[in-house]
Amino acid sequence: MTQYSQTIKNLVAGISQQPPILRLPEQLDDQINGFSTEAGGLQKRPPTLHVKSLADISLSDTSEPLVHFVNRDANERYIMMFYDNSIKIVDIAGNSKTVTIAEDADYLKTTVPREDLRVLTVADYTFIVNRTKTVRMTGTTSPDYFTSQGALIHVKQGQYGRTYIIYVDGKQISTYTSPDGSNATDTQKIDTAYIRSQLANGCRSSGYTVDEGDAWLRIRGNFSGGNISTQDGFNNNAMIAITTTVQRFSLLPSTAPSDYVVKVKGDPNGSDDSGSYYVKYNGTDKVWEECCCPNILTNIDASTMPHALIRQTDGSFKFQRCNWTERKVGDDDSNPNPSFIDATLNDIFFFRNRLGVLSGENVIMSESAEYFNMWMTTANDILDTDCIDIPATTSKINILKYAVDFNEDLYLFSNDAQFLLSVDTVLSPKNCALVETTEFRSSPDCKPVVAGKNMYFATERAEYTTIKEYFNVESVNNIRNAQDITSHIPSYIPNGVYQTIVATDENILFFLTTGDLDSIYIYKYLFVDDNRVQAAWSKWDFEGHIYGSFFIDSTLYLLIKRGSMLTLEKSKFTYKTKDYTEEPYRAYIDRKIITAAGVYDSVYERTSFNLKTIYNTTDLSDIKTVDFIAPDGQLLTIEAADIASDGTFSVSGNYSNKNIVLGIPYEFKAVLSTIYVKKQDSSGGTQALLNGRLQLHELSINYDSTGYFKVTVKHTSGKTYWTDIIK
């Protein structure tokens, strides 16, 4: 019988659900609580350190809070939790922060915050969007100047031998005929001020109230219907009646009554109202200024728009409305309502110094550097800094769900397609378009994330989730593609993925899913010279409901429900080092804590510890065993039956005032794939030998720096043939 010897260099390729014959030698059948590192090989995942029990945060069994992390600076980092129509905030030490709901508490109202709320932090502002709220305009309108400001008669020129006439409803109310210039004194009588005065007197004689200015007179009354006209014998170029509209700005007098509003029609050769805008005379500064059309809605209802959670100078937070800018120029044609009016918002983002939202098929972004202005700043021109409101350009309906800044571009995700906000140079309403780039299905419940040079998003199938890696195709301009990085584990990640956590320092992606509340699904990857050399999938089981997770540098923070208590824990991604200087060695136990709170009883020569006091908790129902590590490294396992109802247990010996390491043990499990003898084929790959019967004589496992572990050998039928504990 021929004997073969074969070596597997390491086991850092994670698991595979492919048939064993097709797997890589380094891939496993199962891996739980393992960490596939490129330097240390396959090892037990890092333990969690107990930070604090969040006793003032009460979560029901049905609560599914939205957890948002804010990394303000090295000294201030916060965890925000949105649940039960409220907000709770703690720092990374677990200390609660004061939150004041100053306005619109109902804006936070939702039973499913992960689905209904979207959160974005910019500096000290955390913007919150409730996707169920319809954005409205308030009933506030601009003043109705046209019905009350009267008619403005502009005497433009004084000429000899002309008859100036003012008509109301076709009836003459005032007239003045200038002299023919035969006398030297006639020059005074063609002065525009003189003509204005004569016409004003005539209007008063006809019973009208008149105001006078430099070269104008105003007749009081409602002339918004245009029922006033003039005649001057000079083709109406010497005097003009203005009520609501003029053709050109040059026809306006240099001065006018304060707050007098006129619509300037613009180019008469253009379309209806082409280039039209509104101006109002500023009596204080003596200038005409662009303004808003009279009697139109001007204000977005701030109670229906995104709200802000603002950090105060004393470290507290205030939830309030944002001060959204009112419409100051134009009308419903030249400066129309943003497309989100009478619609809901789907996401909020920040891109190139603009605050943006998604609504329906549209991307709407604020004026550059003016985050609360969603209106044009002038109706007379389109400025590069103006707000942007553009739709997706496809024949199908694509409701945009997420916006992601990737490779200096903005990518938009609908359920079925991906779009790129195409910009030539500077982001401007003049040169941008929303162009479809690819058509891949994506989950509406999990926002895509960027890790390194790639972007990752989830796609749900019947029962399990696929993770796709989105990238720019090398050496091909404007071509994007996505590949399935879960193709070899198609039935691994349960549906319900709602958060992806990125740790680029450690080359890791974490996935949280409602389909497995106690676990985190891990993707460990490594690129060398743009070649993928590691793509390892596994999962970590924490035996507690995970509500949220985030990374700070190489430290993972976790919000885990232990029994009925929410705890904040952290895990340090360090290699061959201790978590606490006081521990004799790095103990791989969860919820690890150092305590010197032992009370020694000299009569019974035993030391007691109170877990409820040590962990500051009232509930130990989730604890099955506790590991006790003495300063000399001795390990004791405390069973749940040995812990009293008040949380007390005792151990033999005097451990008072000594640093004891306590924690919850967790199991690291690795199941080898079926072993085949493999040989190298002509293409440089490996191929399994299937001829004959394979009988395994000996299997050696190299290990280092580990405690005891158990090895079990099973038949394919499931029957255990052999097991042993290696110490």
XYZ file of C-alpha atoms in Angstrom:
727
model
C 0.000 0.000 0.000
C 1.451 3.328 -1.078
C 2.005 5.897 1.681
C 1.792 9.639 1.138
C 2.890 12.530 3.304
C 1.318 15.928 2.838
C 1.637 19.292 4.594
C -0.922 22.042 5.065
C 1.038 25.196 5.860
C -1.692 26.985 7.813
C -5.439 27.130 8.384
C -6.124 30.804 7.774
C -8.479 30.530 4.790
C -11.666 30.355 6.865
C -14.515 28.018 6.023
C -15.937 26.743 2.777
C -19.264 25.146 1.925
C -18.008 23.769 -1.344
C -17.632 19.992 -1.675
C -14.461 19.016 0.230
C -12.823 17.851 -2.972
C -12.976 21.419 -4.341
C -11.790 23.250 -1.247
C -8.380 24.701 -0.675
C -6.277 22.647 1.748
C -6.310 25.579 4.206
C -10.115 25.855 4.311
C -12.169 24.393 7.160
C -15.579 22.839 7.430
C -16.468 25.103 10.358
C -14.762 27.782 12.425
C -16.290 29.458 15.489
C -14.498 32.054 17.615
C -11.334 31.671 15.580
C -9.202 34.461 14.165
C -7.417 33.789 10.870
C -4.326 35.984 11.100
C -1.659 36.228 8.454
C 1.113 36.522 11.078
C 0.012 34.255 13.928
C -1.950 31.680 11.965
C -5.312 30.429 13.175
C -5.854 31.375 16.781
C -8.625 31.977 19.274
C -10.403 35.280 18.797
C -9.452 38.117 21.161
C -11.388 38.180 24.440
C -13.739 40.970 25.409
C -13.013 43.245 28.336
C -15.853 44.420 30.530
C -16.084 48.208 30.303
C -19.341 48.949 32.086
C -22.847 47.679 32.692
C -25.207 50.317 31.328
C -27.647 50.087 34.197
C -29.617 53.199 33.205
C -30.400 51.834 29.735
C -33.319 49.435 29.787
C -33.991 47.454 26.624
C -36.977 45.163 26.271
C -36.689 41.797 24.578
C -38.261 43.316 21.461
C -36.107 46.463 21.365
C -33.871 46.708 18.318
C -32.083 50.040 18.764
C -30.245 51.899 16.063
C -26.673 52.323 17.309
C -24.576 55.176 15.932
C -20.949 55.849 16.824
C -19.429 59.344 16.856
C -15.648 59.709 16.734
C -15.343 63.438 17.393
C -11.690 63.413 18.401
C -9.241 61.393 20.504
C -10.838 62.639 23.717
C -14.520 62.554 22.832
C -16.185 59.506 21.363
C -19.827 58.667 21.830
C -22.272 55.850 21.333
C -25.788 56.975 20.434
C -28.736 54.629 20.817
C -32.117 55.391 19.278
C -34.951 53.267 20.669
C -38.360 53.513 22.344
C -38.837 56.990 20.798
C -35.857 58.355 22.694
C -32.091 58.875 22.543
C -29.462 57.571 24.940
C -25.810 58.599 24.688
C -22.768 57.211 26.499
C -19.071 57.762 26.005
C -16.702 54.859 25.376
C -16.194 54.493 29.121
C -19.932 53.876 29.500
C -20.696 57.216 31.181
C -24.122 58.591 30.319
C -24.529 62.012 28.715
C -27.443 64.370 29.213
C -29.800 64.535 26.248
C -32.436 67.264 26.033
C -35.333 66.913 23.599
C -35.930 70.584 22.908
C -38.373 70.215 20.020
C -40.490 67.693 18.126
C -40.167 64.572 20.266
C -42.597 62.902 17.831
C -39.970 63.089 15.092
C -38.166 60.235 16.864
C -41.305 58.135 17.082
C -40.829 54.698 15.527
C -41.047 51.073 16.575
C -38.298 50.029 14.154
C -35.514 52.644 14.398
C -33.059 50.600 12.307
C -35.489 50.734 9.392
C -36.956 54.197 9.849
C -34.027 56.336 11.008
C -30.908 57.411 9.167
C -28.106 59.183 11.048
C -25.140 61.289 9.906
C -22.580 63.167 12.015
C -20.851 66.300 10.701
C -18.631 67.964 13.325
C -20.822 68.631 16.399
C -24.079 68.073 14.490
C -25.649 64.637 14.242
C -28.437 64.780 11.664
C -31.376 62.417 12.048
C -33.826 61.549 9.276
C -37.110 59.805 9.975
C -37.960 58.027 6.720
C -41.672 57.883 7.584
C -42.119 61.656 7.870
C -43.465 63.523 4.844
C -41.738 66.858 4.280
C -44.123 69.804 4.012
C -44.083 73.530 3.424
C -45.485 75.737 6.142
C -48.382 78.097 5.429
C -46.045 81.088 5.608
C -46.102 83.156 2.432
C -44.159 86.135 1.210
C -45.974 89.500 1.618
C -48.661 90.102 -1.001
C -47.127 93.340 -2.241
C -48.895 93.321 -5.618
C -52.352 93.884 -4.145
C -51.338 96.777 -1.914
C -48.317 98.581 -3.333
C -50.216 100.568 -5.981
C -49.093 101.614 -9.445
C -45.714 103.213 -10.099
C -45.563 105.822 -12.881
C -42.003 106.304 -14.048
C -41.429 109.560 -15.909
C -38.366 108.594 -17.922
C -37.951 111.590 -20.205
C -39.194 115.135 -20.553
C -39.753 116.243 -24.145
C -41.206 119.302 -25.845
C -44.646 119.121 -27.268
C -45.705 115.846 -25.729
C -48.928 114.962 -23.961
C -48.512 112.732 -20.917
C -51.697 110.899 -19.965
C -52.520 108.373 -17.205
C -55.513 106.045 -17.630
C -57.309 103.837 -15.131
C -59.736 101.309 -16.615
C -59.459 103.207 -19.900
C -60.506 106.497 -18.251
C -58.132 109.428 -18.193
C -57.338 110.543 -14.631
C -54.435 112.895 -15.250
C -52.785 114.668 -18.160
C -50.012 117.141 -18.843
C -48.889 118.670 -22.141
C -45.338 119.952 -22.295
C -44.614 123.260 -24.100
C -43.157 123.332 -27.579
C -39.871 124.905 -26.437
C -40.393 128.284 -28.091
C -39.655 130.094 -24.816
C -36.433 129.852 -22.827
C -38.411 129.109 -19.665
C -39.889 125.978 -21.265
C -36.831 123.947 -20.277
C -38.011 123.882 -16.649
C -41.366 122.489 -17.734
C -39.878 119.407 -19.375
C -37.956 118.442 -16.250
C -39.087 114.962 -15.180
C -39.713 116.167 -11.634
C -41.974 118.958 -12.940
C -43.913 116.579 -15.177
C -44.262 114.122 -12.275
C -45.639 116.887 -10.045
C -48.213 117.991 -12.617
C -49.415 114.448 -13.171
C -49.604 113.821 -9.414
C -51.789 116.867 -8.937
C -54.095 115.645 -11.676
C -54.406 112.237 -10.018
C -55.245 113.859 -6.709
C -57.900 115.936 -8.428
C -59.392 112.661 -9.680
C -59.635 111.394 -6.102
C -56.500 109.227 -5.858
C -53.884 109.153 -3.131
C -50.456 109.776 -4.595
C -46.856 109.521 -3.324
C -44.047 111.296 -5.165
C -40.361 110.537 -5.627
C -37.451 111.632 -7.805
C -38.869 110.705 -11.218
C -41.881 108.718 -10.178
C -45.264 108.927 -8.620
C -47.181 106.145 -6.947
C -50.943 105.916 -7.191
C -52.429 104.040 -4.262
C -54.850 101.199 -4.928
C -54.941 97.650 -6.216
C -53.691 97.661 -9.768
C -52.346 94.101 -9.810
C -54.706 93.329 -12.676
C -52.850 95.805 -14.860
C -55.810 98.203 -15.238
C -53.594 101.285 -15.421
C -51.788 102.547 -18.507
C -49.967 105.598 -19.855
C -49.566 107.506 -23.082
C -46.780 109.975 -23.870
C -46.831 110.572 -27.630
C -43.342 109.136 -27.834
C -44.225 105.488 -28.417
C -44.556 105.115 -24.642
C -40.816 105.529 -24.200
C -41.053 108.735 -22.174
C -43.321 107.416 -19.419
C -44.179 103.928 -18.252
C -46.774 102.528 -15.871
C -45.511 99.735 -13.606
C -47.808 97.565 -11.525
C -46.302 94.070 -11.257
C -44.088 93.522 -14.304
C -41.535 95.229 -16.525
C -39.808 93.841 -19.554
C -36.298 94.947 -18.637
C -34.574 96.046 -15.476
C -33.444 99.254 -17.212
C -37.055 100.438 -17.320
C -37.178 100.771 -13.547
C -36.601 104.187 -11.936
C -33.359 104.632 -10.000
C -35.438 105.116 -6.865
C -38.861 103.864 -5.839
C -41.104 103.528 -2.794
C -39.531 101.334 -0.140
C -40.408 97.611 -0.564
C -41.939 98.139 -3.999
C -41.746 94.785 -5.867
C -41.593 94.258 -9.617
C -41.194 91.187 -11.779
C -38.551 91.596 -14.498
C -39.578 89.447 -17.442
C -36.157 89.156 -19.056
C -35.498 88.259 -22.681
C -38.680 88.805 -24.717
C -37.430 86.346 -27.310
C -37.216 83.540 -24.772
C -39.949 81.197 -23.614
C -42.684 82.320 -21.256
C -41.018 83.976 -18.262
C -37.572 83.001 -19.573
C -35.004 84.590 -17.267
C -37.675 86.290 -15.178
C -36.929 87.379 -11.632
C -38.294 89.685 -8.930
C -36.754 92.806 -7.442
C -37.684 94.946 -4.444
C -36.534 98.475 -3.726
C -34.506 98.812 -0.538
C -35.291 102.270 0.767
C -32.504 102.139 3.333
C -29.663 101.216 0.963
C -31.288 102.972 -2.023
C -30.921 99.945 -4.331
C -33.085 97.387 -6.095
C -32.511 93.905 -4.670
C -33.608 90.519 -5.943
C -36.488 89.102 -3.920
C -39.162 86.444 -3.831
C -42.423 86.489 -5.744
C -45.199 87.980 -3.594
C -47.740 85.682 -1.963
C -46.027 82.292 -2.452
C -44.963 79.708 0.113
C -41.455 80.416 1.336
C -40.691 78.178 4.315
C -39.972 74.462 4.594
C -41.613 73.025 7.694
C -38.622 72.360 9.954
C -40.646 69.910 12.054
C -40.795 67.555 9.035
C -37.168 67.992 7.942
C -34.060 66.262 9.344
C -33.396 67.259 12.934
C -30.048 67.755 14.645
C -28.594 66.335 17.825
C -26.104 69.057 18.744
C -23.237 68.706 21.166
C -23.256 71.583 23.646
C -20.201 73.255 25.168
C -20.828 71.514 28.502
C -20.725 68.074 26.872
C -24.496 67.539 26.867
C -26.635 67.108 23.745
C -29.737 68.868 22.508
C -32.199 67.470 19.974
C -33.835 70.247 17.981
C -34.974 71.480 14.603
C -32.528 72.824 12.074
C -32.879 76.400 10.872
C -33.662 75.736 7.217
C -33.306 78.786 4.984
C -36.467 80.272 3.493
C -36.970 80.898 -0.223
C -35.699 84.420 -0.818
C -35.804 84.804 -4.600
C -37.799 83.663 -7.610
C -41.138 81.913 -7.888
C -42.456 78.382 -8.346
C -41.032 78.276 -11.887
C -37.642 79.946 -11.525
C -36.938 78.613 -8.022
C -39.291 75.657 -7.514
C -39.810 73.655 -4.345
C -37.178 70.981 -3.700
C -38.371 67.641 -5.021
C -38.635 66.235 -1.485
C -41.597 68.486 -0.665
C -44.701 66.311 -0.087
C -42.431 63.241 -0.110
C -40.312 61.312 2.394
C -36.536 61.242 2.760
C -34.547 58.017 2.457
C -31.025 58.973 3.467
C -28.818 61.892 4.444
C -25.173 62.373 3.448
C -22.353 64.894 3.183
C -20.435 65.325 -0.062
C -18.038 68.022 -1.244
C -19.091 70.509 1.400
C -22.797 70.021 0.727
C -25.443 68.425 2.904
C -27.581 66.092 0.826
C -30.689 63.952 1.077
C -32.300 61.270 -1.078
C -35.994 61.371 -1.860
C -37.707 59.117 -4.355
C -35.523 59.044 -7.466
C -33.836 62.366 -6.689
C -30.594 63.506 -5.133
C -30.938 66.893 -3.452
C -27.914 68.787 -2.139
C -27.658 72.104 -0.348
C -25.885 75.202 -1.519
C -22.130 74.760 -1.168
C -21.013 75.545 2.413
C -24.593 76.570 3.293
C -25.908 73.267 4.625
C -29.425 74.471 5.455
C -30.208 76.226 2.171
C -32.074 74.100 -0.368
C -33.054 77.040 -2.618
C -31.412 78.882 -5.506
C -29.590 82.017 -4.408
C -30.644 83.912 -7.536
C -33.308 83.317 -10.146
C -31.391 85.353 -12.690
C -28.582 82.850 -13.189
C -27.373 79.376 -12.186
C -24.344 79.598 -9.922
C -21.772 76.865 -9.349
C -22.507 77.042 -5.633
C -26.291 76.681 -6.026
C -28.222 73.749 -4.641
C -28.558 70.598 -6.751
C -31.714 68.576 -7.410
C -31.429 65.871 -10.058
C -33.267 62.600 -10.768
C -31.978 59.183 -11.754
C -31.943 58.902 -15.537
C -33.367 55.467 -16.331
C -36.504 54.085 -17.908
C -37.311 52.165 -14.717
C -38.386 53.467 -11.345
C -35.386 53.426 -9.011
C -36.049 54.661 -5.487
C -32.676 55.735 -4.114
C -31.931 54.286 -0.668
C -28.294 55.070 0.153
C -25.564 57.523 -0.845
C -21.910 56.524 -0.397
C -18.776 58.600 -0.993
C -16.408 56.238 -2.829
C -13.222 56.993 -4.791
C -13.957 60.749 -4.711
C -17.354 60.152 -6.337
C -20.856 59.821 -4.962
C -22.540 56.462 -5.548
C -26.280 56.012 -5.114
C -27.941 52.686 -4.411
C -31.490 51.651 -5.201
C -32.742 48.122 -4.581
C -31.793 47.073 -8.107
C -29.137 49.405 -9.473
C -26.172 51.638 -8.715
C -25.771 55.218 -9.918
C -22.877 57.623 -10.092
C -23.181 61.355 -9.631
C -21.164 62.297 -12.676
C -19.214 65.568 -12.399
C -16.874 67.071 -15.001
C -14.827 69.304 -12.685
C -16.363 71.371 -9.891
C -19.604 69.985 -8.461
C -22.194 72.353 -9.862
C -25.856 72.184 -10.937
C -24.607 73.106 -14.414
C -22.464 70.014 -15.008
C -23.689 67.084 -12.915
C -25.860 64.133 -13.831
C -27.016 60.929 -12.177
C -25.877 58.069 -14.414
C -26.607 54.378 -13.954
C -23.373 52.382 -13.756
C -24.372 48.829 -12.796
C -27.423 46.739 -11.996
C -26.923 44.627 -8.882
C -29.544 43.931 -6.267
C -28.715 45.290 -2.822
C -30.378 45.074 0.559
C -32.392 48.158 1.576
C -31.646 47.436 5.253
C -27.833 47.643 5.236
C -25.878 50.654 4.046
C -22.919 49.876 1.738
C -19.501 50.609 3.238
C -16.081 51.450 1.832
C -13.022 49.467 2.921
C -9.763 50.394 1.241
C -10.217 50.577 -2.504
C -13.444 48.560 -2.582
C -17.035 48.993 -1.522
C -19.137 46.220 0.017
C -22.895 45.724 0.098
C -25.329 42.973 1.069
C -27.842 41.197 -1.151
C -30.538 38.973 0.323
C -31.564 35.706 -1.260
C -34.246 33.274 -0.074
C -32.760 32.589 3.384
C -29.155 33.718 3.260
C -27.256 36.873 2.411
C -24.628 37.417 -0.253
C -21.893 40.014 0.215
C -20.665 41.719 -2.932
C -17.411 43.556 -3.435
C -17.811 46.592 -5.700
C -14.758 47.970 -7.477
C -13.468 49.958 -10.416
C -12.160 47.700 -13.153
C -8.427 48.216 -13.524
C -7.173 49.832 -16.740
C -10.733 50.412 -17.976
C -12.171 53.882 -17.564
C -15.667 54.316 -16.142
C -16.303 50.582 -15.771
C -17.454 49.183 -12.413
C -18.182 45.650 -11.386
C -19.095 43.612 -8.327
C -18.083 40.099 -7.376
C -19.622 37.735 -4.855
C -17.116 37.178 -2.038
C -19.500 34.684 -0.397
C -19.760 32.390 -3.416
C -18.043 29.562 -1.520
C -20.319 29.998 1.543
C -23.744 30.502 -0.089
C -25.716 29.292 2.955
C -23.762 30.843 5.780
C -24.895 34.391 6.665
C -28.605 34.431 7.611
C -30.788 37.137 6.117
C -31.326 40.291 8.129
C -27.885 41.910 7.805
C -28.296 45.467 9.083
C -24.792 46.722 9.839
C -21.316 46.350 8.377
C -18.325 47.371 10.483
C -15.027 48.180 8.797
C -11.572 47.778 10.356
C -9.057 48.627 7.632
C -6.150 48.469 10.097
C -6.933 44.809 10.673
C -8.292 43.997 7.173
C -11.608 42.845 8.612
C -15.290 43.315 7.860
C -17.889 42.467 10.502
C -21.541 41.790 9.674
C -24.415 41.946 12.161
C -27.663 40.200 11.278
C -31.031 39.766 12.933
C -30.905 36.178 11.675
C -28.282 35.337 14.311
C -28.458 37.824 17.157
C -25.597 36.378 19.237
C -22.971 36.221 16.501
C -20.802 38.417 14.321
C -19.877 37.128 10.860
C -16.256 37.833 9.991
C -14.569 38.407 6.654
C -10.780 38.510 7.006
C -9.066 39.614 3.811
C -5.604 40.548 2.620
C -4.379 42.082 -0.613
C -0.726 41.977 -1.648
C 0.189 43.950 -4.777
C -3.515 44.120 -5.644
C -3.762 40.323 -5.455
C -6.112 38.779 -2.933
C -4.149 36.307 -0.827
C -6.700 35.807 1.940
C -10.501 35.634 1.955
C -11.450 33.906 5.187
C -15.018 33.663 6.488
C -15.959 32.575 9.999
C -18.164 33.697 12.858
C -17.765 34.755 16.465
C -20.339 33.714 19.026
C -20.710 35.911 22.127
C -23.670 34.113 23.751
C -25.434 37.426 24.170
C -27.628 39.609 21.977
C -25.364 42.024 20.059
C -26.976 45.423 19.513
C -24.112 47.301 17.905
C -20.392 47.331 17.239
C -17.710 49.737 16.057
C -13.937 50.053 15.801
C -11.528 52.620 17.210
C -8.107 51.950 15.727
C -7.535 48.257 16.570
C -10.071 48.008 19.390
C -13.534 46.584 18.812
C -16.359 47.919 20.989
C -19.524 45.890 21.510
C -22.935 46.533 23.007
C -24.109 43.147 24.264
C -27.202 42.242 26.229
C -26.152 39.917 29.045
C -29.301 38.555 30.669
C -31.497 41.624 30.989
C -28.569 44.058 31.249
C -26.845 45.922 28.447
C -23.065 45.881 28.760
C -20.321 47.762 26.969
C -17.336 45.557 26.184
C -14.202 45.954 24.113
C -11.767 43.614 22.422
C -8.159 44.509 21.664
C -6.702 43.142 18.443
C -3.223 42.613 19.766
C -0.854 39.688 19.311
C 1.081 37.978 22.109
C 0.360 40.642 24.692
C -1.770 41.010 27.812
C -4.976 43.026 28.117
C -4.196 44.015 31.720
C -0.742 44.426 33.169
C -1.960 42.677 36.341
C -2.992 39.417 34.666
C -0.378 36.620 34.751
C -0.995 35.802 31.088
C -3.509 36.781 28.477
C -6.672 34.972 29.488
C -9.015 34.228 26.596
C -12.282 34.766 28.458
C -15.104 37.185 27.658
C -16.317 40.007 29.853
C -12.880 39.950 31.425
C -12.345 42.157 34.448
C -9.662 42.681 37.111
C -10.890 42.913 40.685
C -9.360 43.040 44.159
C -12.735 43.010 45.885
C -12.299 39.640 47.632
C -13.426 39.380 51.261
C -11.476 36.831 53.293
C -13.122 34.720 56.003
C -10.331 33.535 58.345
C -12.623 31.044 60.059
C -13.404 29.079 56.907
C -10.207 30.184 55.134
C -12.173 31.165 52.068
C -12.433 34.372 50.029
C -15.782 35.501 48.690
C -16.524 37.655 45.637
C -19.799 39.268 44.582
C -20.285 39.185 40.823
C -23.255 41.542 40.907
C -21.140 44.158 42.622
C -18.088 43.540 40.447
C -20.066 43.779 37.207
C -22.541 46.351 38.589
C -25.454 44.248 37.422
C -28.652 42.856 38.861
C -28.927 39.902 36.493
C -26.504 36.965 36.211
C -28.959 34.622 34.500
C -26.800 34.322 31.379
C -23.734 33.076 33.258
C -23.126 29.324 33.080
C -19.546 29.287 34.338
C -16.995 31.859 35.459
C -13.241 31.483 35.153
C -11.227 32.608 38.165
C -7.520 33.261 37.567
C -5.307 33.885 40.558
C -2.169 36.080 40.472
C 0.002 32.968 40.253
C -1.861 31.826 37.137
C -3.980 29.153 38.826
C -7.296 28.672 37.010
C -10.519 27.761 38.789
C -13.876 27.269 37.097
C -16.897 28.446 39.068
C -20.136 26.770 38.021
C -23.445 28.628 38.048
C -24.684 26.304 40.789
C -21.872 27.591 43.041
C -22.998 31.218 42.674
C -25.567 32.343 45.230
C -28.666 34.295 44.253
C -27.067 37.478 45.559
C -24.134 36.937 43.161
C -21.655 35.659 45.747
C -19.219 32.767 45.334
C -16.194 31.772 47.366
C -12.873 30.061 46.765
C -10.446 28.430 49.143
C -7.544 30.604 50.268
C -6.866 34.249 51.011
C -7.253 36.399 47.897
C -8.269 39.640 49.588
C -6.612 42.741 48.123
C -5.190 40.631 45.291
C -5.823 41.215 41.604
C -8.059 38.438 40.367
C -9.024 37.973 36.728
C -12.662 36.996 36.202
C -14.501 36.271 32.980
C -16.789 34.004 31.013
C -15.097 31.149 29.107
C -15.886 30.728 25.431
C -15.081 27.908 23.060
C -12.910 28.101 19.965
C -13.912 25.406 17.500
C -12.305 24.413 14.207
C -13.554 21.504 12.108
C -11.133 20.227 9.477
C -12.335 19.537 5.980
C -12.337 15.973 4.699
C -8.718 15.140 3.946
C -7.709 14.165 0.419
C -4.316 13.417 -1.015
C -3.665 16.101 -3.594
C -1.105 16.479 -6.316
C -0.086 19.404 -8.448
C -1.626 19.535 -11.902
C -0.194 20.950 -15.132
C -1.687 24.388 -14.508
C 0.072 24.776 -11.166
C -3.008 24.041 -9.086
C -3.812 20.982 -7.021
C -6.036 18.037 -7.807
C -7.374 15.407 -5.399
C -6.598 11.747 -5.965
C -9.861 9.815 -5.942
C -8.666 6.339 -6.912
C -8.469 3.679 -4.238
C -9.237 3.887 -0.539
C -7.664 6.553 1.638
C -6.685 5.426 5.124
C -5.314 8.098 7.455
C -2.491 6.733 9.603
C -1.272 9.836 11.370
C -2.167 13.522 11.642
C 0.153 15.983 13.345
C -0.950 19.467 14.372
C 1.624 22.153 15.130
C 0.539 24.554 17.864
C 2.171 27.123 20.069
C 1.372 29.347 23.078
C -1.926 27.767 23.923
C -3.713 26.237 26.866
C -5.320 22.831 26.779
C -7.511 21.880 23.838
C -9.602 18.891 22.872
C -9.269 16.876 19.683
C -12.184 14.757 18.486
C -12.157 12.315 15.568
C -15.522 11.353 14.115
C -16.671 8.950 11.439
C -18.607 10.390 8.520
C -21.686 8.846 10.109
C -21.207 11.174 13.082
C -19.985 8.497 15.492
C -17.085 9.624 17.691
C -14.079 7.347 17.258
C -11.600 9.069 19.506
C -11.240 12.163 21.661
C -8.439 13.461 23.812
C -7.514 16.592 25.716
C -4.109 18.001 24.878
C -2.471 19.829 27.784
